[in-house]
Short mmCIF file of C-alpha atoms in Angstrom, two decimals:
data_model
loop_
_atom_site.label_atom_id
_atom_site.label_comp_id
_atom_site.label_asym_id
_atom_site.label_seq_id
_atom_site.Cartn_x
_atom_site.Cartn_y
_atom_site.Cartn_z
CA MET W 385 94.71 71.24 118.82
CA ILE W 386 94.35 70.49 115.13
CA GLU W 387 95.04 67.03 113.84
CA PHE W 388 95.23 65.66 110.30
CA ARG W 389 94.79 61.89 110.00
CA GLY W 390 95.71 60.32 106.68
CA VAL W 391 94.32 63.28 104.76
CA THR W 392 94.32 63.19 100.97
CA LYS W 393 92.82 65.69 98.57
CA GLN W 394 92.43 64.93 94.92
CA PHE W 395 90.73 67.56 92.79
CA PRO W 396 88.22 66.55 90.08
CA ASP W 397 90.85 67.15 87.38
CA GLY W 398 93.02 64.44 88.95
CA THR W 399 95.59 66.68 90.62
CA VAL W 400 96.61 65.36 94.02
CA ALA W 401 97.08 68.45 96.17
CA VAL W 402 97.57 66.69 99.49
CA ALA W 403 98.70 63.07 99.79
CA GLY W 404 98.25 61.08 102.98
CA VAL W 405 99.11 63.81 105.47
CA ASP W 406 99.37 63.08 109.18
CA ILE W 407 100.23 66.05 111.33
CA VAL W 408 99.39 67.48 114.73
CA MET W 409 99.32 71.25 115.21
CA PRO W 410 99.71 71.91 118.92
CA PRO W 411 97.47 74.42 120.71
CA HIS W 412 98.65 77.98 121.44
CA LYS W 413 101.60 77.48 119.10
CA THR W 414 102.32 78.68 115.60
CA THR W 415 102.58 76.00 112.94
CA VAL W 416 103.99 77.24 109.66
CA LEU W 417 103.29 75.32 106.46
CA VAL W 418 106.05 76.10 104.01
CA GLY W 419 106.74 74.89 100.50
CA SER W 420 106.88 76.04 96.91
CA SER W 421 103.71 76.55 94.91
CA GLY W 422 101.93 73.29 94.17
CA SER W 423 103.00 71.72 97.44
CA GLY W 424 99.44 71.74 98.77
CA LYS W 425 100.08 74.01 101.74
CA THR W 426 97.13 76.30 101.09
CA THR W 427 94.85 73.32 100.42
CA LEU W 428 95.94 71.83 103.75
CA LEU W 429 95.12 75.10 105.51
CA ARG W 430 91.71 75.38 103.86
CA MET W 431 90.72 71.93 105.01
CA ILE W 432 90.73 73.22 108.59
CA ASN W 433 87.77 75.56 108.00
CA ARG W 434 86.22 73.36 105.30
CA MET W 435 86.89 75.71 102.41
CA VAL W 436 88.16 72.42 100.97
CA ASP W 437 86.91 68.99 102.04
CA PRO W 438 89.37 66.08 102.02
CA THR W 439 88.85 63.20 99.59
CA SER W 440 89.82 60.81 102.36
CA GLY W 441 91.05 61.04 105.92
CA GLN W 442 89.98 63.24 108.80
CA VAL W 443 90.69 66.71 110.08
CA LEU W 444 90.01 67.07 113.79
CA ILE W 445 89.79 70.15 115.97
CA ASP W 446 90.10 69.27 119.65
CA GLY W 447 89.18 65.71 118.78
CA ALA W 448 86.03 66.53 116.78
CA ASP W 449 85.95 65.77 113.05
CA VAL W 450 85.29 69.05 111.22
CA ALA W 451 83.26 67.11 108.63
CA THR W 452 80.54 66.79 111.29
CA VAL W 453 80.30 70.55 111.81
CA ASP W 454 78.25 72.84 109.56
CA PRO W 455 80.86 74.71 107.47
CA VAL W 456 79.27 78.15 107.93
CA ARG W 457 79.17 77.72 111.70
CA LEU W 458 82.68 76.33 111.74
CA ARG W 459 84.10 79.26 109.77
CA ARG W 460 82.47 81.83 112.04
CA GLY W 461 84.54 80.40 114.88
CA ILE W 462 87.90 80.38 113.11
CA GLY W 463 89.92 83.50 112.29
CA TYR W 464 91.07 83.76 108.68
CA VAL W 465 93.58 86.18 107.21
CA MET W 466 94.57 86.02 103.57
CA GLN W 467 96.91 87.58 101.06
CA ASN W 468 95.74 90.97 99.73
CA SER W 469 93.72 91.22 102.94
CA GLY W 470 90.47 90.03 101.30
CA LEU W 471 88.70 92.96 102.92
CA LEU W 472 85.24 93.82 101.61
CA PRO W 473 85.90 96.91 99.48
CA HIS W 474 82.39 98.28 100.00
CA ARG W 475 82.57 98.21 103.78
CA LYS W 476 84.37 100.69 105.99
CA VAL W 477 87.32 99.44 108.01
CA VAL W 478 85.29 99.26 111.22
CA ASP W 479 82.50 97.31 109.51
CA ASN W 480 85.00 94.92 107.97
CA ILE W 481 86.39 94.11 111.40
CA ALA W 482 82.88 93.74 112.81
CA THR W 483 81.79 91.36 110.01
CA VAL W 484 81.99 88.04 111.83
CA PRO W 485 80.66 89.25 115.21
CA LEU W 486 77.66 90.68 113.32
CA LEU W 487 77.16 87.37 111.53
CA ARG W 488 77.19 85.68 114.92
CA GLY W 489 74.48 88.01 116.18
CA THR W 490 76.44 90.50 118.28
CA SER W 491 74.68 93.88 118.44
CA LYS W 492 75.94 96.48 116.02
CA ALA W 493 77.04 98.94 118.71
CA GLU W 494 78.95 96.29 120.60
CA ALA W 495 80.59 94.90 117.48
CA ARG W 496 81.72 98.37 116.38
CA ALA W 497 83.07 99.27 119.80
CA HIS W 498 85.04 96.05 119.88
CA ALA W 499 86.29 96.69 116.34
CA LEU W 500 87.78 100.00 117.49
CA GLU W 501 89.61 98.21 120.31
CA LEU W 502 90.96 95.74 117.76
CA LEU W 503 92.37 98.63 115.73
CA ASP W 504 94.43 99.46 118.83
CA THR W 505 95.45 95.81 119.16
CA VAL W 506 96.89 95.67 115.66
CA GLY W 507 98.54 99.07 116.02
CA LEU W 508 96.31 101.19 113.80
CA ASP W 509 94.95 104.62 114.61
CA ARG W 510 91.21 104.73 115.31
CA SER W 511 90.88 107.59 112.82
CA LEU W 512 91.14 104.95 110.08
CA ALA W 513 87.90 103.29 111.20
CA ASP W 514 85.66 105.20 108.80
CA ARG W 515 87.83 104.74 105.74
CA TYR W 516 87.28 102.27 102.98
CA PRO W 517 89.95 99.59 102.46
CA SER W 518 91.06 101.18 99.17
CA GLN W 519 92.05 104.25 101.17
CA LEU W 520 94.64 102.32 103.19
CA SER W 521 98.20 101.26 102.33
CA GLY W 522 98.89 97.56 101.75
CA GLY W 523 100.43 97.16 105.20
CA GLN W 524 97.47 98.85 106.88
CA GLN W 525 95.05 96.62 104.98
CA GLN W 526 96.87 93.54 106.25
CA ARG W 527 96.65 94.84 109.82
CA VAL W 528 92.91 95.32 109.36
CA GLY W 529 92.79 91.78 107.98
CA VAL W 530 94.46 90.52 111.16
CA ALA W 531 92.07 92.56 113.32
CA ARG W 532 89.13 91.02 111.45
CA GLY W 533 90.58 87.56 111.96
CA LEU W 534 90.76 88.21 115.70
CA ALA W 535 87.31 89.79 116.01
CA VAL W 536 85.50 86.84 117.60
CA ASP W 537 88.53 85.96 119.73
CA PRO W 538 88.86 82.59 117.98
CA ASN W 539 91.10 79.84 119.33
CA ILE W 540 92.39 79.20 115.85
CA LEU W 541 93.80 81.74 113.43
CA LEU W 542 94.45 80.65 109.85
CA MET W 543 96.84 82.85 107.89
CA ASP W 544 97.28 82.21 104.17
CA GLU W 545 100.40 84.03 103.00
CA PRO W 546 99.15 87.14 104.76
CA PHE W 547 102.31 89.15 104.21
CA GLY W 548 103.03 87.91 100.70
CA ALA W 549 101.98 91.07 98.88
CA VAL W 550 103.61 93.83 100.95
CA ASP W 551 107.08 95.28 100.54
CA PRO W 552 109.96 93.80 102.57
CA ILE W 553 110.13 96.61 105.14
CA VAL W 554 106.42 96.51 105.93
CA ARG W 555 106.61 92.74 105.88
CA ALA W 556 109.32 92.67 108.56
CA GLU W 557 107.21 95.10 110.61
CA LEU W 558 104.11 92.93 110.30
CA GLN W 559 106.08 89.80 111.23
CA GLN W 560 107.31 91.44 114.44
CA GLU W 561 103.79 92.63 115.14
CA LEU W 562 102.47 89.09 114.74
CA LEU W 563 105.14 87.74 117.10
CA ARG W 564 104.14 90.37 119.68
CA LEU W 565 100.43 89.61 119.27
CA GLN W 566 101.00 85.89 119.47
CA GLY W 567 103.06 86.40 122.64
CA GLU W 568 100.07 88.17 124.17
CA LEU W 569 97.19 86.16 122.76
CA GLY W 570 98.60 82.62 122.41
CA LYS W 571 96.33 81.51 119.57
CA THR W 572 96.70 78.26 117.68
CA VAL W 573 98.07 79.81 114.51
CA VAL W 574 98.42 78.00 111.20
CA PHE W 575 100.47 80.11 108.84
CA VAL W 576 101.17 79.42 105.16
CA THR W 577 104.20 80.87 103.40
CA HIS W 578 106.70 80.02 100.68
CA ASP W 579 109.42 81.96 102.49
CA ILE W 580 111.57 79.71 104.67
CA ASP W 581 113.01 82.69 106.58
CA GLU W 582 109.50 83.77 107.51
CA ALA W 583 108.72 80.19 108.52
CA PHE W 584 111.76 79.97 110.82
CA LEU W 585 111.02 83.40 112.30
CA LEU W 586 107.37 82.78 113.14
CA GLY W 587 107.02 79.02 113.54
CA ASP W 588 107.17 77.00 116.72
CA GLN W 589 106.64 74.06 114.42
CA VAL W 590 107.64 74.26 110.78
CA VAL W 591 106.10 71.83 108.31
CA ILE W 592 108.06 71.55 105.09
CA MET W 593 105.96 70.35 102.18
CA GLN W 594 107.08 69.18 98.76
CA GLN W 595 105.45 68.79 95.35
CA GLY W 596 102.51 66.41 95.40
CA GLY W 597 101.35 67.44 98.85
CA LYS W 598 103.63 65.33 101.03
CA ILE W 599 105.23 66.40 104.26
CA SER W 600 109.00 66.18 104.13
CA GLN W 601 109.61 67.18 107.72
CA ALA W 602 107.69 68.69 110.61
CA ALA W 603 109.77 69.92 113.51
CA SER W 604 111.04 73.03 115.27
CA PRO W 605 113.25 75.33 113.19
CA THR W 606 116.28 74.36 115.27
CA GLU W 607 115.62 70.66 114.77
CA ILE W 608 115.18 71.12 111.03
CA LEU W 609 118.44 72.98 110.70
CA ALA W 610 120.29 70.48 112.89
CA ASN W 611 118.79 67.36 111.34
CA PRO W 612 117.23 67.95 107.95
CA ALA W 613 115.20 64.84 107.14
CA ASP W 614 116.51 64.51 103.61
CA ASP W 615 118.35 66.29 100.84
CA PHE W 616 115.18 68.10 99.76
CA VAL W 617 114.79 69.68 103.18
CA ALA W 618 118.49 70.49 103.49
CA ASP W 619 118.36 72.13 100.10
CA PHE W 620 115.08 73.93 100.79
CA VAL W 621 116.23 75.47 104.06
CA GLY W 622 119.64 76.19 102.58
CA ALA W 623 121.41 74.48 105.46
CA ASN W 624 124.65 74.12 103.53
CA ARG W 625 124.93 77.49 101.92
CA GLY W 626 124.76 81.25 102.24
CA LYS W 627 123.78 82.84 105.49
CA ARG W 628 122.89 79.54 107.18
CA ALA W 629 126.26 77.84 106.59
CA LEU W 630 128.00 79.68 109.39
CA HIS W 631 131.40 78.81 110.74
CA LEU W 632 133.80 80.23 113.28
CA ALA W 633 136.87 82.30 112.55
CA GLN W 634 139.34 83.21 115.28
CA VAL W 635 140.26 86.89 115.47
CA ASP W 636 142.53 88.05 118.30
CA GLY W 637 141.40 85.18 120.49
CA ARG W 638 137.65 85.80 119.97
CA SER W 639 135.37 83.66 117.91
CA VAL W 640 133.67 85.53 115.07
CA VAL W 641 130.83 83.80 113.25
CA VAL W 642 131.11 84.20 109.48
CA ASP W 643 128.85 82.99 106.66
CA ALA W 644 129.74 80.98 103.57
CA ASP W 645 131.03 84.11 101.83
CA GLY W 646 133.26 84.97 104.78
CA ARG W 647 131.06 87.90 105.83
CA PRO W 648 130.72 88.38 109.58
CA ALA W 649 127.36 87.38 111.05
CA GLY W 650 128.21 88.03 114.70
CA ILE W 651 130.31 87.11 117.72
CA LEU W 652 130.04 83.74 119.44
CA ALA W 653 128.78 84.44 122.95
CA GLN W 654 130.72 82.46 125.51
CA MET F 1207 57.39 128.68 68.05
CA ASN F 1208 53.74 129.52 68.37
CA TRP F 1209 52.95 125.82 68.11
CA LEU F 1210 55.07 125.05 71.15
CA TRP F 1211 53.49 127.71 73.40
CA SER F 1212 50.01 126.66 72.55
CA ASN F 1213 50.80 122.96 72.96
CA LEU F 1214 52.97 123.00 76.09
CA ASP F 1215 50.31 121.02 77.95
CA GLN F 1216 50.41 118.30 75.33
CA VAL F 1217 54.21 118.09 75.41
CA GLY F 1218 54.14 117.88 79.19
CA GLU F 1219 51.55 115.14 79.08
CA LEU F 1220 53.54 113.18 76.48
CA ILE F 1221 56.63 113.40 78.68
CA LEU F 1222 54.66 111.70 81.46
CA VAL F 1223 53.26 109.08 79.07
CA HIS F 1224 56.76 108.50 77.76
CA LEU F 1225 58.05 108.03 81.31
CA ALA F 1226 55.22 105.62 82.06
CA LEU F 1227 56.35 103.51 79.09
CA SER F 1228 60.13 103.68 79.67
CA VAL F 1229 60.52 103.45 83.44
CA PRO F 1230 58.67 100.12 83.86
CA ALA F 1231 60.64 98.68 80.93
CA ILE F 1232 63.94 99.87 82.43
CA ILE F 1233 63.11 98.42 85.84
CA LEU F 1234 61.80 95.13 84.45
CA SER F 1235 64.79 94.59 82.18
CA PHE F 1236 67.08 95.18 85.18
CA VAL F 1237 65.15 92.84 87.46
CA PHE F 1238 65.07 90.04 84.86
CA SER F 1239 68.63 90.53 83.65
CA VAL F 1240 70.43 90.35 87.00
CA PRO F 1241 69.50 86.74 87.79
CA ILE F 1242 70.00 85.65 84.17
CA GLY F 1243 73.37 87.39 84.10
CA TRP F 1244 74.28 85.69 87.36
CA VAL F 1245 73.47 82.26 85.90
CA ALA F 1246 75.55 83.12 82.81
CA HIS F 1247 78.39 84.09 85.12
CA ARG F 1248 78.20 80.82 87.05
CA SER F 1249 78.29 78.35 84.20
CA ARG F 1250 80.39 78.44 81.07
CA TRP F 1251 77.73 76.54 79.17
CA ALA F 1252 74.91 78.88 80.23
CA HIS F 1253 77.18 81.80 79.42
CA SER F 1254 77.50 80.98 75.74
CA VAL F 1255 73.85 79.94 75.31
CA LEU F 1256 72.29 82.90 77.16
CA LEU F 1257 74.54 85.54 75.68
CA SER F 1258 73.95 84.23 72.15
CA LEU F 1259 70.21 84.35 72.80
CA VAL F 1260 70.21 87.96 73.98
CA ALA F 1261 72.51 88.98 71.12
CA LEU F 1262 69.98 87.42 68.76
CA LEU F 1263 67.20 89.32 70.51
CA TYR F 1264 68.96 92.59 69.79
CA ALA F 1265 69.17 91.70 66.13
CA VAL F 1266 65.35 91.59 65.76
CA PRO F 1267 64.19 94.81 64.07
CA SER F 1268 62.11 96.85 66.51
CA LEU F 1269 59.14 97.42 64.23
CA ALA F 1270 58.95 93.72 63.43
CA LEU F 1271 59.00 92.89 67.13
CA PHE F 1272 56.26 95.42 67.92
CA ILE F 1273 54.07 93.91 65.27
CA ALA F 1274 54.87 90.27 66.10
CA LEU F 1275 54.36 90.59 69.85
CA PRO F 1276 50.55 90.86 69.86
CA ALA F 1277 50.44 87.41 68.26
CA VAL F 1278 52.25 86.03 71.29
CA THR F 1279 50.69 88.14 74.04
CA GLY F 1280 47.17 88.26 72.65
CA LEU F 1281 47.03 92.01 73.26
CA THR F 1282 46.03 94.55 70.64
CA LEU F 1283 48.75 96.12 68.54
CA ARG F 1284 48.21 99.51 70.12
CA SER F 1285 48.36 98.35 73.71
CA PRO F 1286 51.12 100.16 75.65
CA VAL F 1287 51.82 96.86 77.41
CA ASN F 1288 53.12 95.44 74.15
CA LEU F 1289 55.53 98.30 73.86
CA VAL F 1290 56.69 97.87 77.46
CA ILE F 1291 57.34 94.18 76.82
CA ALA F 1292 59.29 94.94 73.66
CA LEU F 1293 61.34 97.63 75.39
CA THR F 1294 62.01 95.25 78.27
CA LEU F 1295 63.34 92.63 75.85
CA TYR F 1296 65.63 95.18 74.18
CA GLY F 1297 66.83 96.36 77.58
CA MET F 1298 67.61 92.77 78.53
CA ALA F 1299 69.64 92.35 75.36
CA VAL F 1300 72.07 94.91 76.74
CA MET F 1301 71.66 94.25 80.44
CA VAL F 1302 72.12 90.46 80.59
CA ARG F 1303 75.58 90.71 79.09
CA THR F 1304 76.54 93.57 81.38
CA ALA F 1305 75.19 91.70 84.41
CA ALA F 1306 77.30 88.64 83.54
CA ASP F 1307 80.33 90.91 83.17
CA ALA F 1308 79.48 92.65 86.44
CA PHE F 1309 79.53 89.38 88.40
CA ASP F 1310 82.67 88.25 86.55
CA ALA F 1311 84.36 91.46 87.66
CA VAL F 1312 83.91 90.81 91.37
CA GLU F 1313 87.28 89.77 92.79
CA ARG F 1314 87.53 86.08 93.61
CA ASP F 1315 89.75 86.84 96.60
CA VAL F 1316 87.02 88.92 98.18
CA LEU F 1317 84.42 86.20 97.63
CA GLN F 1318 86.71 83.55 99.07
CA SER F 1319 87.39 85.66 102.10
CA ALA F 1320 83.65 86.26 102.54
CA THR F 1321 83.13 82.50 102.51
CA ALA F 1322 85.96 82.07 105.00
CA MET F 1323 84.34 84.67 107.27
CA GLY F 1324 81.27 82.45 107.45
CA TYR F 1325 78.80 83.97 104.99
CA SER F 1326 76.24 81.47 103.72
CA THR F 1327 75.88 81.24 99.94
CA THR F 1328 72.76 83.41 99.85
CA GLY F 1329 74.13 85.83 102.45
CA ARG F 1330 77.25 86.22 100.39
CA PHE F 1331 75.22 86.95 97.25
CA TRP F 1332 73.12 89.75 98.77
CA VAL F 1333 75.73 91.32 101.01
CA VAL F 1334 78.92 90.90 99.02
CA GLU F 1335 78.47 89.76 95.42
CA LEU F 1336 75.53 91.93 94.36
CA PRO F 1337 76.81 95.19 95.90
CA LEU F 1338 80.27 94.66 94.44
CA ALA F 1339 78.77 94.02 91.01
CA GLY F 1340 76.89 97.33 91.51
CA PRO F 1341 79.16 99.77 89.67
CA VAL F 1342 79.21 97.67 86.48
CA LEU F 1343 75.47 96.95 86.80
CA LEU F 1344 74.87 100.68 87.07
CA SER F 1345 76.90 101.44 83.97
CA GLY F 1346 74.76 98.92 82.06
CA LEU F 1347 71.56 100.32 83.51
CA ARG F 1348 72.52 103.81 82.35
CA VAL F 1349 72.90 102.57 78.78
CA VAL F 1350 69.58 100.74 79.03
CA ALA F 1351 67.81 103.83 80.42
CA VAL F 1352 68.99 106.11 77.65
CA SER F 1353 68.39 103.61 74.86
CA THR F 1354 64.94 102.70 76.18
CA VAL F 1355 63.84 106.34 76.28
CA SER F 1356 65.01 106.80 72.73
CA LEU F 1357 63.56 103.50 71.47
CA ALA F 1358 60.15 104.17 73.05
CA THR F 1359 59.59 106.89 70.44
CA VAL F 1360 59.30 104.19 67.76
CA GLY F 1361 56.01 103.15 69.38
CA ALA F 1362 54.42 106.21 67.78
CA VAL F 1363 54.70 104.52 64.40
CA ILE F 1364 52.38 101.72 65.51
CA GLY F 1365 50.11 104.18 67.28
CA VAL F 1366 51.24 104.00 70.91
CA GLN F 1367 51.36 107.54 72.28
CA SER F 1368 54.79 108.82 73.38
CA LEU F 1369 57.12 111.71 72.65
CA GLY F 1370 57.55 109.97 69.31
CA SER F 1371 54.01 111.10 68.48
CA LEU F 1372 55.47 114.60 68.15
CA PHE F 1373 57.70 113.33 65.32
CA THR F 1374 54.96 111.53 63.44
CA ASP F 1375 52.46 114.32 63.92
CA GLY F 1376 55.05 116.98 63.04
CA PHE F 1377 55.98 115.16 59.85
CA GLN F 1378 52.40 114.68 58.74
CA ARG F 1379 51.40 118.27 59.42
CA GLY F 1380 54.73 119.82 58.41
CA ILE F 1381 55.32 121.50 61.77
CA GLU F 1382 59.09 121.66 62.20
CA VAL F 1383 58.95 123.02 65.74
CA GLU F 1384 56.91 120.04 66.84
CA ILE F 1385 59.55 117.62 65.56
CA ILE F 1386 62.34 119.57 67.23
CA ALA F 1387 60.36 119.76 70.47
CA GLY F 1388 60.00 115.97 70.37
CA ILE F 1389 63.71 115.46 69.85
CA VAL F 1390 64.71 117.92 72.58
CA ALA F 1391 62.20 116.50 75.06
CA THR F 1392 63.38 112.93 74.38
CA ILE F 1393 67.02 113.86 74.88
CA ALA F 1394 66.22 115.86 78.02
CA LEU F 1395 64.26 112.95 79.43
CA ALA F 1396 67.11 110.52 78.72
CA LEU F 1397 69.66 112.83 80.32
CA GLY F 1398 67.34 113.41 83.28
CA LEU F 1399 66.97 109.68 83.93
CA ASP F 1400 70.71 109.21 83.57
CA TRP F 1401 71.30 111.97 86.14
CA VAL F 1402 68.92 110.30 88.57
CA LEU F 1403 70.67 106.94 88.13
CA VAL F 1404 74.11 108.42 88.68
CA HIS F 1405 72.97 110.06 91.91
CA VAL F 1406 71.12 107.02 93.19
CA GLY F 1407 74.32 105.06 92.49
CA ARG F 1408 76.38 107.53 94.50
CA LEU F 1409 73.97 107.25 97.40
CA LEU F 1410 73.87 103.46 97.37
CA MET F 1411 77.54 102.90 96.62
CA PRO F 1412 79.50 105.62 98.39
CA TRP F 1413 82.59 103.41 98.32
CA SER F 1414 82.78 103.50 94.53
CA ARG F 1415 82.98 107.29 94.25
CA PRO F 1416 86.12 108.43 92.46
CA GLU F 1417 87.12 110.73 95.32
CA VAL F 1418 87.11 107.75 97.69
CA LYS F 1419 89.33 105.73 95.39
CA ASN F 1420 91.78 108.54 94.70
CA VAL F 1421 92.95 109.35 98.20
CA ARG F 1422 94.98 106.16 98.44
CA GLY F 1423 98.63 106.80 99.07
CA GLU F 1424 98.01 109.81 101.23
CA PRO F 1425 100.08 109.31 104.38
CA THR F 1426 98.00 107.89 107.17
CA PRO F 1427 98.92 107.56 110.80
CA VAL F 1428 100.06 104.22 112.16
CA VAL F 1429 100.29 104.07 115.92
CA LYS F 1430 103.63 102.49 116.70
CA ARG F 1431 102.65 100.19 119.52
CA VAL F 1432 99.66 99.90 121.77
CA ASP F 1433 99.45 97.16 124.33
CA VAL F 1434 96.37 95.07 124.78
CA ALA F 1435 94.73 95.85 128.06
#
């Protein structure tokens, strides 16, 4: 479990990225931080592995304040996946995946063997192991990034807009893949995105953040749609428009669900 | 041509002497420039100060530097060490700037991800930052190698033996072949060193070879779905 207690981050230039955040991210669930740029979602994520230290307040992992843990040690125990994969371009795929186990002192042979298994886990062919990242497609690089994040079997997996730079088709594929993996592995995932659809698809808990680093609402996707906390949230999730503003139309005695433009979205199951 | 055949030994010896002057200067300028370039890359203030200094260094006429150095080092004018120091300084004038550029060119994303993986600051420098700066560092080193070999010939004017001695001697005695032999040997030596550097670079940085970078986009297999055991 990850817990933020009254966390504020003000950068030296005066910008307040995160303002007085209290939030609990439950274990074995996916928490998605969503908001437009400048809402402090990435800063919030980076405070978990001490890439950023809060100006005030506490971040706790299973009750222990992360400020008391050596950052390098802490990071070696937390999976991290970022946009554009962040793979080391001078290391082969297999060595990229084995990076953290090697840093933690696992033998090279063992780390490489495990890396090959992880290629299977993320649905990549083992023949890619000896390639360099630049020889992979964007989607494949992201899969390798996920494999690397999972390499030490961490309890916590931080994902910073991991699918932000791939095309929509690959993105949908990767999202499904993450849902499958999460179903099997049950990590405590913290996922950052600016895409509310992605947030609703992946999140058990969705945290909607607004400018100035404040949380507008943290709840399940269903709860947010049913009871948006304020106008900002309602507007952000588009509860009153487009494909979310569904209503029923009766056709030959059956209820058809149509969207705001009158286009059919499906049949109401009885 | 007769001169060349009867003096092949001397040309061969001068090539070795020339190497003994240039190679230490090339290595030293690289070794000194990388940390200075790294400091320039880290701080905006250091960047402007250090790069102005090395630019100034390059503006000093070589003969003047050769003659002024003994006053600082206390060595005699004709000591090869003086020449090596001067060549090192000129090499640094090029290399410091390139080194700063090389570290600037390393992607921030990659460094951030290395930090997130749990590299310590020093670990990250040796394992990630320095290797990734490698291709740009190598391009700078190649320029330094070639320019050092060519600049070392100037030492002949102040009496330090090198391939440049073939120019001065050829001029004084009016032997055209000797001058040409000096020029050809200097160029050959520069090209030879460059060749060595390129190949060492390919060995040390296989990931930066053009053929590795160009295969992107070739269809690669993605296994549809494999369950975790």
